[in-house]
Structure formats: structure tokens, C-alpha cells
Short mmCIF file of C-alpha atoms in Angstrom, two decimals:
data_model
loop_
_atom_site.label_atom_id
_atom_site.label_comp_id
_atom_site.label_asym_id
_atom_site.label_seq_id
_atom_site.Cartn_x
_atom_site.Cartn_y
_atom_site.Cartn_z
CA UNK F 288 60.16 -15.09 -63.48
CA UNK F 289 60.55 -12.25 -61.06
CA UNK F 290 62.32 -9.27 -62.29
CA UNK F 291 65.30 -7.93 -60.98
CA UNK F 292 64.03 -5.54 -58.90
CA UNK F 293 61.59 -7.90 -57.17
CA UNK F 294 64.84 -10.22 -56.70
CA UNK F 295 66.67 -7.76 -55.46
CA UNK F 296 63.63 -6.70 -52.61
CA UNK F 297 63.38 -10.28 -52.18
CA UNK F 298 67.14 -10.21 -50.62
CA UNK F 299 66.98 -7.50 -49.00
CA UNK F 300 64.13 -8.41 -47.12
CA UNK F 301 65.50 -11.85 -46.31
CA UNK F 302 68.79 -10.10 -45.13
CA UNK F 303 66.54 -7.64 -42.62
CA UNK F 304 65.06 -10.89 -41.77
CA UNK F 305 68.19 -12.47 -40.45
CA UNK F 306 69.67 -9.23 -39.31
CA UNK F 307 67.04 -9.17 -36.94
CA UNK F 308 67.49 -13.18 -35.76
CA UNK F 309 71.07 -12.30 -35.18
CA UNK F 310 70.26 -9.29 -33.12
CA UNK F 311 67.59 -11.12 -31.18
CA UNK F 312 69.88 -14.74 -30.48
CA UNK F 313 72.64 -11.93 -29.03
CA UNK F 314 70.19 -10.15 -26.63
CA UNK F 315 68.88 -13.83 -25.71
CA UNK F 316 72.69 -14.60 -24.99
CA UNK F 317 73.43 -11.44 -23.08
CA UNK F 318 70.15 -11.88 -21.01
CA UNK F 319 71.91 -15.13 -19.99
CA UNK F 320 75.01 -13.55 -19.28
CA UNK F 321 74.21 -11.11 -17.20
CA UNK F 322 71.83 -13.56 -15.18
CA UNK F 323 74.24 -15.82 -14.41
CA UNK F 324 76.38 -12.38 -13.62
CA UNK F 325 73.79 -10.61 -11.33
CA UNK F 326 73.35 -14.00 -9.64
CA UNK F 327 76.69 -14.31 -8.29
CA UNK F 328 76.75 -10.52 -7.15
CA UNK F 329 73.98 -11.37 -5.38
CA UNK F 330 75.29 -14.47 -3.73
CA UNK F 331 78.33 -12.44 -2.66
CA UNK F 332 76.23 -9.43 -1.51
CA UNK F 333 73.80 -12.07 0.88
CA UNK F 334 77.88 -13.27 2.10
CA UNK F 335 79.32 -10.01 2.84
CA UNK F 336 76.48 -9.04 4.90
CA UNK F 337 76.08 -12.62 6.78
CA UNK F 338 79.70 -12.36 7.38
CA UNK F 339 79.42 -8.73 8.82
CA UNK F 340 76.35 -10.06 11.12
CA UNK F 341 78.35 -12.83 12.53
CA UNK F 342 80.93 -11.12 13.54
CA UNK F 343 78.89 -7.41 15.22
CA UNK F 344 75.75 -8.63 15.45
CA UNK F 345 74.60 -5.01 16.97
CA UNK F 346 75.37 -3.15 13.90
CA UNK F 347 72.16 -4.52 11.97
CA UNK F 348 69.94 -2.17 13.74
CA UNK F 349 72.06 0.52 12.02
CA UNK F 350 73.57 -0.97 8.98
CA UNK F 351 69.88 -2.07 7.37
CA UNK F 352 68.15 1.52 8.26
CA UNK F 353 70.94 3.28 6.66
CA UNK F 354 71.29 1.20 3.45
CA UNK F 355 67.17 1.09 3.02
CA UNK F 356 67.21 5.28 3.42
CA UNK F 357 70.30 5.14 0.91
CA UNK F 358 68.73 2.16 -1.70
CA UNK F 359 65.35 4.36 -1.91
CA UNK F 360 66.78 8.01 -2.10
CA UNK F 361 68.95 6.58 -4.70
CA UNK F 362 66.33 4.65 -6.69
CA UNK F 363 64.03 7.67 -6.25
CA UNK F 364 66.49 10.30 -7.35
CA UNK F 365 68.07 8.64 -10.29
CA UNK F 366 65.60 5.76 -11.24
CA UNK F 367 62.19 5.36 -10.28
CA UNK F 368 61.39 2.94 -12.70
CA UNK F 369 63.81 0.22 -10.65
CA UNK F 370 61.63 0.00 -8.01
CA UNK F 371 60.23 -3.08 -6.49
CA UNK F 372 60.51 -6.52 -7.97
CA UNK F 373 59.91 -5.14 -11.64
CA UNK F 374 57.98 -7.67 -13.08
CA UNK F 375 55.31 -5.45 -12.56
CA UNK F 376 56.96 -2.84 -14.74
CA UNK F 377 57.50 -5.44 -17.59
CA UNK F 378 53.66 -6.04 -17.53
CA UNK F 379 52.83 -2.51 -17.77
CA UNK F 380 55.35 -2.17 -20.71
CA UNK F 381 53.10 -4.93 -21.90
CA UNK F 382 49.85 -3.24 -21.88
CA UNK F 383 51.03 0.37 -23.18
CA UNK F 384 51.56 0.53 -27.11
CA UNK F 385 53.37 3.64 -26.77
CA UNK F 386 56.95 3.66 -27.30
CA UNK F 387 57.75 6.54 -25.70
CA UNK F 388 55.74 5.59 -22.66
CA UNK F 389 57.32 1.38 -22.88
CA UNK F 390 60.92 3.47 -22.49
CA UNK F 391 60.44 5.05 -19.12
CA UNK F 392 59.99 1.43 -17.55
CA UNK F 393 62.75 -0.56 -19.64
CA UNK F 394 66.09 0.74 -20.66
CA UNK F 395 69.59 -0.27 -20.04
CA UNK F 396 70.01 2.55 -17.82
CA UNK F 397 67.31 1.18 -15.59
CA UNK F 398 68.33 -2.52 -15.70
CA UNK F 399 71.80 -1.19 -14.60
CA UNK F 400 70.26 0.53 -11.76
CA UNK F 401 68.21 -2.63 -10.72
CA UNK F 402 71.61 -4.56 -10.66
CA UNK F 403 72.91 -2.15 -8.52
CA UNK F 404 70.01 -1.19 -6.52
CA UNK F 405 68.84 -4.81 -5.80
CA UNK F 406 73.00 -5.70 -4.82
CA UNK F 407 72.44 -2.51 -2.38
CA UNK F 408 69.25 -3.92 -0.68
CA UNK F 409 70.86 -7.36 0.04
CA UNK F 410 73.92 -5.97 1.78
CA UNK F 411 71.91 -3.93 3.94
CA UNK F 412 70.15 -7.11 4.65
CA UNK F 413 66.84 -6.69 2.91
CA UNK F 414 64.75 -9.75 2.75
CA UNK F 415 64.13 -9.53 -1.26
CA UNK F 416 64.83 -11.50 -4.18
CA UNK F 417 66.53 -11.53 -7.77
CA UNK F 418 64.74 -13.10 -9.72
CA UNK F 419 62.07 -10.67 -10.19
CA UNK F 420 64.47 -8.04 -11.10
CA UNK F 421 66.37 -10.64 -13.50
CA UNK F 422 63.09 -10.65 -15.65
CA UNK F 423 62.97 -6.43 -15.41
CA UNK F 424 66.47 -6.92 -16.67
CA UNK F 425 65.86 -9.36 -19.63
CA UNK F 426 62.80 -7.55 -20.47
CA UNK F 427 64.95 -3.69 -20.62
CA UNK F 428 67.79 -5.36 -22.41
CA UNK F 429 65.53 -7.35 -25.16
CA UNK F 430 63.46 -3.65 -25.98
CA UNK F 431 66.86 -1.77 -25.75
CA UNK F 432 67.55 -4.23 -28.83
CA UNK F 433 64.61 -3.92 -30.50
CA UNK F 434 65.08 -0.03 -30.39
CA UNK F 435 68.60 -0.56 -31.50
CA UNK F 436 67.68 -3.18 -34.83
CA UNK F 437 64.62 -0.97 -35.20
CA UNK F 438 61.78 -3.84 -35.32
CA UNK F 439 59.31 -2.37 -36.88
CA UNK F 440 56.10 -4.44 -35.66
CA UNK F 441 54.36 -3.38 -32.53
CA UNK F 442 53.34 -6.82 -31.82
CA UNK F 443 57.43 -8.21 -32.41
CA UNK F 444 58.77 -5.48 -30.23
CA UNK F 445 55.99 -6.27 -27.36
CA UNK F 446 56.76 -10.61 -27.90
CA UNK F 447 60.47 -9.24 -27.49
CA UNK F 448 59.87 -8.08 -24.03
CA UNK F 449 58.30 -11.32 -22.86
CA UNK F 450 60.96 -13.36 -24.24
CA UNK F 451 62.96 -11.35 -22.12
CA UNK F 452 61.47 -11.70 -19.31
CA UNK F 453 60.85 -15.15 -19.66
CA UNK F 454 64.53 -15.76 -20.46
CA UNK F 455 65.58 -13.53 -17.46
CA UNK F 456 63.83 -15.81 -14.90
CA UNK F 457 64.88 -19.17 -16.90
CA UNK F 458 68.41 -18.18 -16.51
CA UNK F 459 67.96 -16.98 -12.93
CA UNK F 460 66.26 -20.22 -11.91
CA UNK F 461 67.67 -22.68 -14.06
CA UNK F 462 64.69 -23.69 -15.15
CA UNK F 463 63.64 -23.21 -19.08
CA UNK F 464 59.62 -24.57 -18.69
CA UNK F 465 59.37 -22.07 -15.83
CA UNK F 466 60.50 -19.57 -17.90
CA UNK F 467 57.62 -20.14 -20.70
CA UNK F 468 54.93 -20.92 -18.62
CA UNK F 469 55.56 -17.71 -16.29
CA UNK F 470 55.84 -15.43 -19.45
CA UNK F 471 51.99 -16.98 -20.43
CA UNK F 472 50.52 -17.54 -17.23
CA UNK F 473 51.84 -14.34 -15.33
CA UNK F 474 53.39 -11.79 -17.82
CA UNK F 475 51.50 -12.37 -20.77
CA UNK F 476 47.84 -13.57 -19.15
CA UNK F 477 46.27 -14.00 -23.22
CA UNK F 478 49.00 -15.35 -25.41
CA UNK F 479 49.24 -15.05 -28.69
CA UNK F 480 50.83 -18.34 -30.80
CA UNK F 481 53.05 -16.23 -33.04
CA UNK F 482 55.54 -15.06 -30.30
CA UNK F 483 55.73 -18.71 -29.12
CA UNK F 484 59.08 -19.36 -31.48
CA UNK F 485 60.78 -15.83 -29.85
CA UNK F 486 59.41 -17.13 -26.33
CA UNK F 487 61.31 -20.65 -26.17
CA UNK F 488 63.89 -19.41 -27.92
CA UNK F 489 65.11 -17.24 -25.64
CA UNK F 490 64.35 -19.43 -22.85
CA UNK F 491 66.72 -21.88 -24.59
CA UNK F 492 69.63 -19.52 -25.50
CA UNK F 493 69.36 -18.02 -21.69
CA UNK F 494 69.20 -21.30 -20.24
CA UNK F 495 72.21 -22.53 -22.38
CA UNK F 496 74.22 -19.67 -21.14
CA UNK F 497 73.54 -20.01 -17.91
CA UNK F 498 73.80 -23.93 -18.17
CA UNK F 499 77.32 -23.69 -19.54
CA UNK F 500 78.63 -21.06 -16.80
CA UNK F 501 77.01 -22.32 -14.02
CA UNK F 502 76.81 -26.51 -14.83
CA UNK F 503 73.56 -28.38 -14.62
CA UNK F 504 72.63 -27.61 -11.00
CA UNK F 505 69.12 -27.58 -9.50
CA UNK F 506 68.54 -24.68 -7.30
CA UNK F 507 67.48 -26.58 -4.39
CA UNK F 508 69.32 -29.35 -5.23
CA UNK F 509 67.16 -32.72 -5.52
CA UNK F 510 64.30 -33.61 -3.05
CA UNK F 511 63.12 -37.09 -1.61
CA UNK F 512 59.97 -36.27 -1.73
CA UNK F 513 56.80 -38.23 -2.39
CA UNK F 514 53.20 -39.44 -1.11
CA UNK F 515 52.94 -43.27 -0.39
CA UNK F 516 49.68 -43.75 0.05
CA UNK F 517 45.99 -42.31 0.26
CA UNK F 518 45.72 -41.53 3.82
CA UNK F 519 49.28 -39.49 2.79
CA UNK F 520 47.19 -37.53 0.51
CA UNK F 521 45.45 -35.01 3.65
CA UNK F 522 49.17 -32.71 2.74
CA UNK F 523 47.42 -31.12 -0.65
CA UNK F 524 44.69 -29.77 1.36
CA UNK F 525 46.52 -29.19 4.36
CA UNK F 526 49.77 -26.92 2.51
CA UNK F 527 46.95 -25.52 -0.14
CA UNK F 528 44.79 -24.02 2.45
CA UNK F 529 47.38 -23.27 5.09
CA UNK F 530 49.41 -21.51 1.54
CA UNK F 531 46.62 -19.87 0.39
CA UNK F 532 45.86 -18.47 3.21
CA UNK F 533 49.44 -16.85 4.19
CA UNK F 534 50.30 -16.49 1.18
CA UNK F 535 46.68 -14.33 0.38
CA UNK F 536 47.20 -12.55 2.97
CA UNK F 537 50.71 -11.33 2.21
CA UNK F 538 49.51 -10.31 -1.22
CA UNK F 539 47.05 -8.15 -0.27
CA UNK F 540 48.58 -6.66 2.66
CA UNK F 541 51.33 -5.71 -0.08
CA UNK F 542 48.81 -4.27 -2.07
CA UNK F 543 47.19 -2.46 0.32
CA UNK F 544 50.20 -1.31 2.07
CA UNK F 545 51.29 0.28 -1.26
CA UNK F 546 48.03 1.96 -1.52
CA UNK F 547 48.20 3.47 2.27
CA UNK F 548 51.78 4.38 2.35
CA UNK F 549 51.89 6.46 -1.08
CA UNK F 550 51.62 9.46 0.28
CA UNK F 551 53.73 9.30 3.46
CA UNK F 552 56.00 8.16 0.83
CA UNK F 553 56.01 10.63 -1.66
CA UNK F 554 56.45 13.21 1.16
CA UNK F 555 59.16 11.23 3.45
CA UNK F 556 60.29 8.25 1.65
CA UNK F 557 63.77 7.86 3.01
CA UNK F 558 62.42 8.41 6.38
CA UNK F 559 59.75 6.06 5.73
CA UNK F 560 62.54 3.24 4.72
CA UNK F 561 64.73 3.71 7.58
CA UNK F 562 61.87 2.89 9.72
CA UNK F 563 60.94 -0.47 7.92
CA UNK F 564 64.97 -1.31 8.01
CA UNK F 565 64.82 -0.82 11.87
CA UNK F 566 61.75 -3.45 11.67
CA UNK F 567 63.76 -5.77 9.71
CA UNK F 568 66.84 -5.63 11.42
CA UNK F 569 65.07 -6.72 14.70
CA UNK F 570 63.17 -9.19 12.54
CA UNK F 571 66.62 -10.49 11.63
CA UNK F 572 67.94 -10.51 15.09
CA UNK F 573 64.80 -12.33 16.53
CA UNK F 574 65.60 -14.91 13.95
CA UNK F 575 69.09 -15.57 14.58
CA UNK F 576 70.18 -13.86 11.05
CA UNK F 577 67.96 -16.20 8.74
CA UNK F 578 65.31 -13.59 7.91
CA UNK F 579 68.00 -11.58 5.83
CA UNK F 580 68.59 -12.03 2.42
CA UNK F 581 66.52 -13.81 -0.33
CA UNK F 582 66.20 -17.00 1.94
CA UNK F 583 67.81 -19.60 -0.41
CA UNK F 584 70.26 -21.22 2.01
CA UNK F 585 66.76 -21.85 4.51
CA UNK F 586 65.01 -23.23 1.89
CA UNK F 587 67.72 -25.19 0.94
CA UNK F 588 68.53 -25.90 4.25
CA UNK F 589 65.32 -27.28 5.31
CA UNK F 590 64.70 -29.56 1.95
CA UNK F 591 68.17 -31.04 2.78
CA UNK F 592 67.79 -31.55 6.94
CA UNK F 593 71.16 -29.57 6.86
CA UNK F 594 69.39 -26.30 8.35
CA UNK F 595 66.15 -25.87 10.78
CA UNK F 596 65.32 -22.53 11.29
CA UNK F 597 62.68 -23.01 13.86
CA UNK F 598 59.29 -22.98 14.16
CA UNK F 599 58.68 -19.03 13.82
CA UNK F 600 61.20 -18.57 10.69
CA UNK F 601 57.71 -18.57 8.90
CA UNK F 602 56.33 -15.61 10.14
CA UNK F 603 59.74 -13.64 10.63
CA UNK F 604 60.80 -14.18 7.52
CA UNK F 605 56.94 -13.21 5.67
CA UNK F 606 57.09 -10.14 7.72
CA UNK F 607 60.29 -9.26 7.15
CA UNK F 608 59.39 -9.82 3.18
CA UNK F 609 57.03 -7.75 3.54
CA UNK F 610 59.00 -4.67 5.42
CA UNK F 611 61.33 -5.04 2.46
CA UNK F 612 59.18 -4.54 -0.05
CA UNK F 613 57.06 -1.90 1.11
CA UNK F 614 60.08 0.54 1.34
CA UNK F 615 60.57 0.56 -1.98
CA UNK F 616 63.63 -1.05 -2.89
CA UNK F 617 64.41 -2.76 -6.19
CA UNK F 618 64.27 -6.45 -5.07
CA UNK F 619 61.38 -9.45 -5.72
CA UNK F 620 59.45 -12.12 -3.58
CA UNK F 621 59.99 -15.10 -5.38
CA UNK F 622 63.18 -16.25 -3.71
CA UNK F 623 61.62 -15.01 -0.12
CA UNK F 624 58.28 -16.69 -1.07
CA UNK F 625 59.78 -19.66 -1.63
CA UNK F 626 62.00 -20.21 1.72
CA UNK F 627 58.54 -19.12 3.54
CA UNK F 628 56.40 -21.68 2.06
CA UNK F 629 59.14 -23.87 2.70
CA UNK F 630 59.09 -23.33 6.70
CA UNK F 631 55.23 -23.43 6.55
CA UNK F 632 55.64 -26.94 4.88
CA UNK F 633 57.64 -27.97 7.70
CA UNK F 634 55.96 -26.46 10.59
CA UNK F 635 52.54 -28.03 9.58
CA UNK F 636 55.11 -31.62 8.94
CA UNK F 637 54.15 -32.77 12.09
CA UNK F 638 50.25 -32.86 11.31
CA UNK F 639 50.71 -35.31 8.57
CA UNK F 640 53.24 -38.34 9.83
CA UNK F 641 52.43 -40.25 7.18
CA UNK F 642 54.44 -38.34 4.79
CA UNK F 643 58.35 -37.72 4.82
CA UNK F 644 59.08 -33.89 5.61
CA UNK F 645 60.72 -33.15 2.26
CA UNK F 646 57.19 -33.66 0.63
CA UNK F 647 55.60 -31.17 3.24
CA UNK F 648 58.31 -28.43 2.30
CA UNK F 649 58.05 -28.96 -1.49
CA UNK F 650 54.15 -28.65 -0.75
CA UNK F 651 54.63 -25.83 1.42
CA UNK F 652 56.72 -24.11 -1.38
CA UNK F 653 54.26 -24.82 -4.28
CA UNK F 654 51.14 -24.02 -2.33
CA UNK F 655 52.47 -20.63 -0.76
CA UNK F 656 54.10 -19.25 -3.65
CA UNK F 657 50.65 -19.59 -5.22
CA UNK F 658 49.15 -17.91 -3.15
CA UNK F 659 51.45 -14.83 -3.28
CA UNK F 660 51.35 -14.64 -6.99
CA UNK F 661 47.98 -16.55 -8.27
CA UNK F 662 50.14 -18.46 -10.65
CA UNK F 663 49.75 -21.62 -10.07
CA UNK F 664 51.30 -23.41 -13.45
CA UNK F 665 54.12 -21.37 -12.78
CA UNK F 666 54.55 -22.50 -8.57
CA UNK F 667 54.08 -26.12 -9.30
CA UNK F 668 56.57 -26.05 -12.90
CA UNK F 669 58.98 -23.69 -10.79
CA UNK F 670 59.83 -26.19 -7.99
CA UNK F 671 59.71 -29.46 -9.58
CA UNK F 672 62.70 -28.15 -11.44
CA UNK F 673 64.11 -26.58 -8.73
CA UNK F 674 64.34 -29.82 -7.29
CA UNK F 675 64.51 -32.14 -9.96
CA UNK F 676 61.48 -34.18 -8.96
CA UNK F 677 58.62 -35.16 -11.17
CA UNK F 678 57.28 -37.28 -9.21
CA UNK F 679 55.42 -34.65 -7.41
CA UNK F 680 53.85 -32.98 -10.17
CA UNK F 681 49.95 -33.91 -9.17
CA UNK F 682 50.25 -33.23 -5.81
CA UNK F 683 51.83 -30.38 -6.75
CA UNK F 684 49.43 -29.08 -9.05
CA UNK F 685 46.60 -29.74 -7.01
CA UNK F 686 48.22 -28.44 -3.99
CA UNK F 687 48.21 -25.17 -6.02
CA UNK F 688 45.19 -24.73 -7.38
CA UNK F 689 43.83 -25.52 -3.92
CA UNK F 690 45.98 -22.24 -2.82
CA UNK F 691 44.67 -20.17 -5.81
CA UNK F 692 41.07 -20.42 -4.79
CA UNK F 693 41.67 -19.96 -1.23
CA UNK F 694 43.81 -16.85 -2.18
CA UNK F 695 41.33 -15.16 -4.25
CA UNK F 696 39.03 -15.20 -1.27
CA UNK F 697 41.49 -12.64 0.14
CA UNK F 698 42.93 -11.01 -2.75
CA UNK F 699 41.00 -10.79 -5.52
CA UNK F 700 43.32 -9.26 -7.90
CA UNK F 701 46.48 -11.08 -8.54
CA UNK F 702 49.13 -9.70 -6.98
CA UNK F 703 51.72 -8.58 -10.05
CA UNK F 704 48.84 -7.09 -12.11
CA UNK F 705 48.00 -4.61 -9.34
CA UNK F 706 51.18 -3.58 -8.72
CA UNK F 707 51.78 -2.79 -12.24
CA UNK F 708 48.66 -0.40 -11.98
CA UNK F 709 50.63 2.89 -10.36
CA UNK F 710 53.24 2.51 -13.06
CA UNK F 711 50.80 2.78 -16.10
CA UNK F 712 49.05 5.65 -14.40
CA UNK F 713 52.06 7.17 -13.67
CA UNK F 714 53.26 6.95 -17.09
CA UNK F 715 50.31 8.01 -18.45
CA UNK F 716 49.94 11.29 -16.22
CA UNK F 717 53.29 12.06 -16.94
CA UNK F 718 53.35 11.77 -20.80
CA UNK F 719 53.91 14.66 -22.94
CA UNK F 720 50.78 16.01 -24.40
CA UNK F 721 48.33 13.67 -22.31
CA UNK F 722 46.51 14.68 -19.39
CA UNK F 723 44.02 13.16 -16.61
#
């Protein structure tokens, strides 16, 4: 029979023990909240500006240099941690055991500035996304609670910020198994079984949240797409290679454009981003306005035969991605990866007849996407719920593991994992007491 002292432990430490459930089922809640929040700001922000294009197209040439010079002084001046698509952050915060060091790349204060950063980028019309910033934002508010409840395991406070990240893109998305199997294929890379519970979890309570504001939508809506027979079959190598390939190559000219702008833009970064805005706002006029913006309503557009960009939407649209992102502003590439893969899907359409174009662009999607990120679990998982087809899942999988190995032949490192390098060296040379 315990004693009373051992009973009394006993209750305290089941108390602590639900104490901390509570704390972690509110964060998983707010992550949804805000989600479904930031969403709609962004929405409106992608409006305001489409609206202001319509009606003067001439301004973009000075409206998008302006608010890229503003977006990155800002961001550098107040919060360097919110730039880019900050999934790269989150994985550093990963990797680093040091709490001090995990705090200057997730906070509240940053995930604030992301929201408002990211909000500033689209109505300039920067050609960025937000779901990568929605996991940055899951992941800052799940450690700001783990500070707060004081968890006192390493490994719980680390499974906390992949549950938020995972729970920032499920809410984002809409789409709960994306959510897991990006936090373990892409965030996470070796996972270990005893934050799986926290993981899904969070996914759920996001995706609830988001489910209940928002209603059960799919984020493309639903596809008619499918391969009928064998000779139908030539799209998986055809959207794999032609994905891999563009999609490669965008990685690694990210990566390396990084590397070889760093120090013009550590001496003249505002100047540096007013430049790229210039390129993007004649990117946007070249396209008619649909290079702007995270490129959901051409994606959309084109799976639904309500919108055709045109042949070249493609290429403006991957080099106006690019231009974005190499400025410096808080924003991501999923959303942008996606409507690209989506016009190279349906500019290679007319190679393979036998297959409706809806199959190509899903394909297209899937197989570029890869090839951006190396993910390929993630790009085939991510669309099929995005369109709310499962009939697709094969071709969809193969189409993207075709696009992984034809990516790694042009960027061998996967894309996230070397952008996340400058922060943990940056960190690191910056920390108190450390040095080299």
C-alpha cells in the first residue's frame, strides 16, 4: 500500500500530466485558429492588389518595388528570423538542442511578424505562398507554449514543434495526412514513434478547427482525373521528368542564388529587393496579372477549365517565384509550386491525347512540387486531398518518385534542409559565449 506521500506525488504528477495535455490541445486549437485567420488575410491581401491592378495597371512597376524594399527593411530591422518561407527555420529549431538558440527562430513575436510580413509581400504582388509560413507559425506558437507550461523534456519540447508545424500546414491545406507525412518526410527526416500521439493530434485538433470555420472544402476543389488505359500511362514519365527537371532546377537556382546574393544583400538589401520587384512586376504584366500572388485561382482555374493562363504562365510564374523569394521576404513556394506544376501539366497535355487534361495538371502538380522540395510522400498525399481524388494515388506516386530522382541529378541537397543551413550558422555565430 503506498504511503501517503507516494499518493500524494502520484497526483501531483498525474495533475502536471494533464496540465500539460490541456496546454498542448489549446496551442493545437489556436494553431488552427489562426490558420484559418492568416488564410483569409491572405485571400483578401491577393484581392486588394488584383483589384488595384485591374483598375492602373501601370502602377505595378512601382507599387511591387516599393512594398519588396519596405517588406525586407522591415523584416530585416525588426525580425530576421521571418524571413523566407520558414519552414526552414522550424527545421533548424529542430536540429539545435539549445533553448536559447530554438528562441531566436520561433516566438510569438516572430510568428506575428510573418503574418504581417507575408500579408505585406502579397499586396505588393509577390509571387509567394502561406503555407510555408503557416507551419513557422504553428511551430513558434506550439514552443511559445511549451516555454509557457515549462515541459521539461528536450525531446517533448522538440515533438512540440513538429506538431506544430505539421498542424500549421494541415490547417492551411485542409488536409490532416499531409500534415503528418510532411512533419516525417520533410521536417522531421528520422522520426521517432513516441511523438507520433502529439503529431496526429495536433493535425486533428488543427484540422477540426479549420474544418468547422471554413466547412469541408478541398482546396482545388475535386478533379476528373484518371488514366484509362496502358498506352495512357506515357503521363508518369512524361510530368516526372519534365517536373523534375523544372522543378530541380528551381531548387537549386534558389539555393545558389541565396549563396551568391548574401553579400550584396547584407550590404544593400532593400536596394537589392526593389530590383527583383521591378522584375516581377514586368513578370506580372507580361502575364496579364496571373504571375502575382500565391497562384491558387490558376491552379484552380486550370483543374476546373474555368481559367487558361497560356502557354508561358509556366515559366512567368517559376521566375517570378523565384524573384520573390530571393529578396527575402517572409512568404513560401508551396502554393506557387503548385499552380506551376499545374501549367506544366497542361502545356505538355497535348503530348499525351490519350489522357483527359485534368490528369496532366494533377500530374504536373505532383511531379513538380517534387521536384522543388524532394518530398515526394508529401507531393503525391498533398494533392490527392487537395482534390479529393484517390484514384490517382499510383500514378501519383510514381509520377513523383520519377521527379525525385531526376531532381537529385540537379540538386543534390533537398531544397528546405539547405536553406535551413544559414540560420543554424547564424545562430550559432551569434550565441553568447560561442564562437567560430
Amino acid at each position: 500500500m503506498d504511503s501517503p506521500e507516494d499518493a500524494h506525488a502520484s497526483r501531483t504528477a498525474f495533475l502536471k500530466a494533464w496540465q500539460a495535455r490541456a496546454v498542448f490541445w489549446c496551442g493545437a486549437v489556436a494553431v488552427g485558429l489562426v490558420a484559418v485567420g492568416f488564410a483569409e488575410a491572405c485571400d483578401w491581401a491577393i484581392q486588394q492588389h488584383a483589384k488595384l491592378i485591374a483598375a492602373w495597371p501601370l502602377v505595378a512597376p512601382f507599387i511591387t518595388p516599393f512594398g519588396f524594399a519596405a517588406g525586407v527593411y522591415l523584416t530585416r530591422r525588426f525580425s530576421p528570423a521571418a524571413k523566407g518561407s520558414g519552414i526552414p527555420q522550424a527545421i533548424a529549431a529542430l536540429d539545435t538542442t539549445d533553448d536559447a538558440l530554438r528562441s531566436r527562430l520561433l516566438s510569438l513575436r516572430i510568428a506575428v511578424s510573418k503574418i504581417a510580413l507575408t500579408l505585406l509581400g502579397l499586396l505588393s504582388g509577390a509571387s509567394i505562398g502561406r503555407e510555408g509560413p503557416t507551419v513557422h507559425i504553428g511551430a513558434s506558437i506550439m514552443d511559445a507554449l511549451g516555454r509557457f507550461a515549462h515541459f521539461p523534456s528536450e525531446s517533448l519540447r522538440r515533438g512540440l514543434v513538429l506538431a506544430g508545424g505539421a498542424a500549421g500546414l494541415a490547417a492551411a491545406f485542409n488536409t490532416p495526412i499531409a500534415g503528418i507525412v510532411f512533419a516525417v518526410e520533410e521536417m522531421a527526416r528520422s522520426f521517432e514513434e513516441r511523438t507520433t500521439g502529439t503529431l496526429i493530434t495536433a493535425v486533428v485538433l488543427a484540422g477540426v478547427v479549420a474544418t468547422g470555420l471554413l466547412g469541408n472544402y478541398t482546396y482545388f476543389g475535386v478533379a476528373d482525373a484518371h488514366l484509362l488505359t496502358w498506352r495512357a500511362w506515357i503521363a508518369v514519365p512524361l510530368c516526372g521528368i519534365g517536373g523534375g527537371l523544372i522543378g530541380g532546377l528551381f531548387a537549386r537556382m534558389l539555393i545558389k542564388g541565396s549563396s551568391m546574393l548574401a553579400p550584396l544583400s547584407m550590404r544593400q538589401a532593400v536596394l537589392l529587393a526593389a530590383g527583383l520587384g521591378i522584375v516581377v512586376a514586368v513578370l506580372g504584366l507580361a502575364s496579364g496579372g496571373a504571375t502575382y500572388g500565391s497562384g491558387y485561382e490558376q491552379a484552380r482555374g486550370l483543374l476546373t477549365g474555368e481559367v487558361s493562363p497560356g502557354l508561358l504562365f509556366p515559366i512567368l510564374k517559376w521566375l517570378a517565384t523565384l524573384a520573390s523569394y530571393l529578396t527575402g521576404l517572409p512568404g513560401g513556394v508551396f502554393s506557387p509550386s503548385l499552380s506551376t506544376g499545374a501549367g506544366i501539366g497542361a502545356a505538355l497535355a497535348p503530348l499525351v491525347p490519350q489522357t483527359s487534361l485534368a490528369t496532366m495538371i494533377v500530374l504536373g502538380m505532383v511531379g513538380y512540387f517534387t521536384g522543388v522540395t524532394q518530398s515526394p510522400l508529401t507531393g503525391a498525399v498533398i494533392v490527392m486531398e487537395m482534390v479529393d481524388d484517390h484514384s490517382l494515388i499510383l500514378p501519383m506516386l510514381a509520377t513523383c518518385f520519377v521527379a525525385l530522382g531526376v531532381s537529385r541529378l540537379l540538386c543534390r541537397e533537398p531544397l528546405y534542409r539547405a536553406l535551413a543551413q544559414p540560420f543554424l550558422q547564424q545562430i550559432h555565430r551569434t550565441a553568447p559565449g560561442r564562437h567560430g
